[in-house]
Amino acid sequence: MPDAVRTAAVRAVLITSLTIIQAMVAFLSTLTGSWLAFPMVLSSVASTVVATWAVLDVWVTRQVWNQRHGVVSEPSSTARQMRRERRRAQGAARAAERDEAGGGIRGRRNAGGLSRA
């Protein structure tokens, strides 16, 4: 995870956790009938908006980072070399199979029989 996205994610987690604590305090103060209940409910609503914005900020930061820097996906030189060797081996196996079968279509034509179509 890039540094900018990680920073936004940590910020979002902290804001969201504080919002949950604040909502719990608002709920408990409402149950007890405290004078603090109304201001806590109002601030909880505002904190919910801020927490939603923080979570969206993580998503937007991630999208922007991917768009600017892209995803680097290059096969390593060893992977490329192994792929080349595998292709050569498969080609050699196919050529050997053709030679054993009598040369493909020409071998079948010269067999002297009727076509099987």
mmCIF file of N, CA, C and O in Angstrom, residues 97-108:
data_model
loop_
_atom_site.group_PDB
_atom_site.id
_atom_site.type_symbol
_atom_site.label_atom_id
_atom_site.label_comp_id
_atom_site.label_asym_id
_atom_site.label_seq_id
_atom_site.Cartn_x
_atom_site.Cartn_y
_atom_site.Cartn_z
ATOM 1 N N GLU A 97 6.602 -35.226 -33.004
ATOM 2 C CA GLU A 97 5.331 -35.948 -33.166
ATOM 3 C C GLU A 97 4.918 -35.964 -34.637
ATOM 4 O O GLU A 97 4.436 -36.973 -35.153
ATOM 5 N N ARG A 98 5.112 -34.843 -35.341
ATOM 6 C CA ARG A 98 4.790 -34.789 -36.761
ATOM 7 C C ARG A 98 5.677 -35.734 -37.569
ATOM 8 O O ARG A 98 5.220 -36.401 -38.487
ATOM 9 N N ASP A 99 6.961 -35.771 -37.222
ATOM 10 C CA ASP A 99 7.876 -36.653 -37.947
ATOM 11 C C ASP A 99 7.510 -38.117 -37.762
ATOM 12 O O ASP A 99 7.577 -38.914 -38.693
ATOM 13 N N GLU A 100 7.093 -38.474 -36.551
ATOM 14 C CA GLU A 100 6.705 -39.864 -36.283
ATOM 15 C C GLU A 100 5.415 -40.237 -36.997
ATOM 16 O O GLU A 100 5.224 -41.362 -37.423
ATOM 17 N N ALA A 101 4.508 -39.292 -37.163
ATOM 18 C CA ALA A 101 3.213 -39.566 -37.783
ATOM 19 C C ALA A 101 3.303 -39.615 -39.302
ATOM 20 O O ALA A 101 2.317 -39.879 -39.965
ATOM 21 N N GLY A 102 4.445 -39.346 -39.857
ATOM 22 C CA GLY A 102 4.589 -39.457 -41.300
ATOM 23 C C GLY A 102 4.481 -38.134 -42.004
ATOM 24 O O GLY A 102 4.117 -38.088 -43.171
ATOM 25 N N GLY A 103 4.758 -37.049 -41.320
ATOM 26 C CA GLY A 103 4.810 -35.769 -42.003
ATOM 27 C C GLY A 103 3.491 -35.061 -42.148
ATOM 28 O O GLY A 103 3.320 -34.275 -43.057
ATOM 29 N N GLY A 104 2.523 -35.346 -41.344
ATOM 30 C CA GLY A 104 1.283 -34.594 -41.349
ATOM 31 C C GLY A 104 0.378 -34.960 -42.504
ATOM 32 O O GLY A 104 0.183 -36.119 -42.824
ATOM 33 N N ILE A 105 -0.150 -33.993 -43.234
ATOM 34 C CA ILE A 105 -1.131 -34.218 -44.293
ATOM 35 C C ILE A 105 -0.487 -34.926 -45.488
ATOM 36 O O ILE A 105 -1.074 -35.805 -46.080
ATOM 37 N N ARG A 106 0.735 -34.566 -45.837
ATOM 38 C CA ARG A 106 1.394 -35.206 -46.991
ATOM 39 C C ARG A 106 1.543 -36.696 -46.778
ATOM 40 O O ARG A 106 1.357 -37.488 -47.681
ATOM 41 N N GLY A 107 1.890 -37.096 -45.583
ATOM 42 C CA GLY A 107 2.062 -38.520 -45.295
ATOM 43 C C GLY A 107 0.763 -39.279 -45.471
ATOM 44 O O GLY A 107 0.744 -40.405 -45.934
ATOM 45 N N ARG A 108 -0.331 -38.670 -45.139
ATOM 46 C CA ARG A 108 -1.626 -39.339 -45.290
ATOM 47 C C ARG A 108 -2.028 -39.440 -46.755
ATOM 48 O O ARG A 108 -2.621 -40.406 -47.176
#
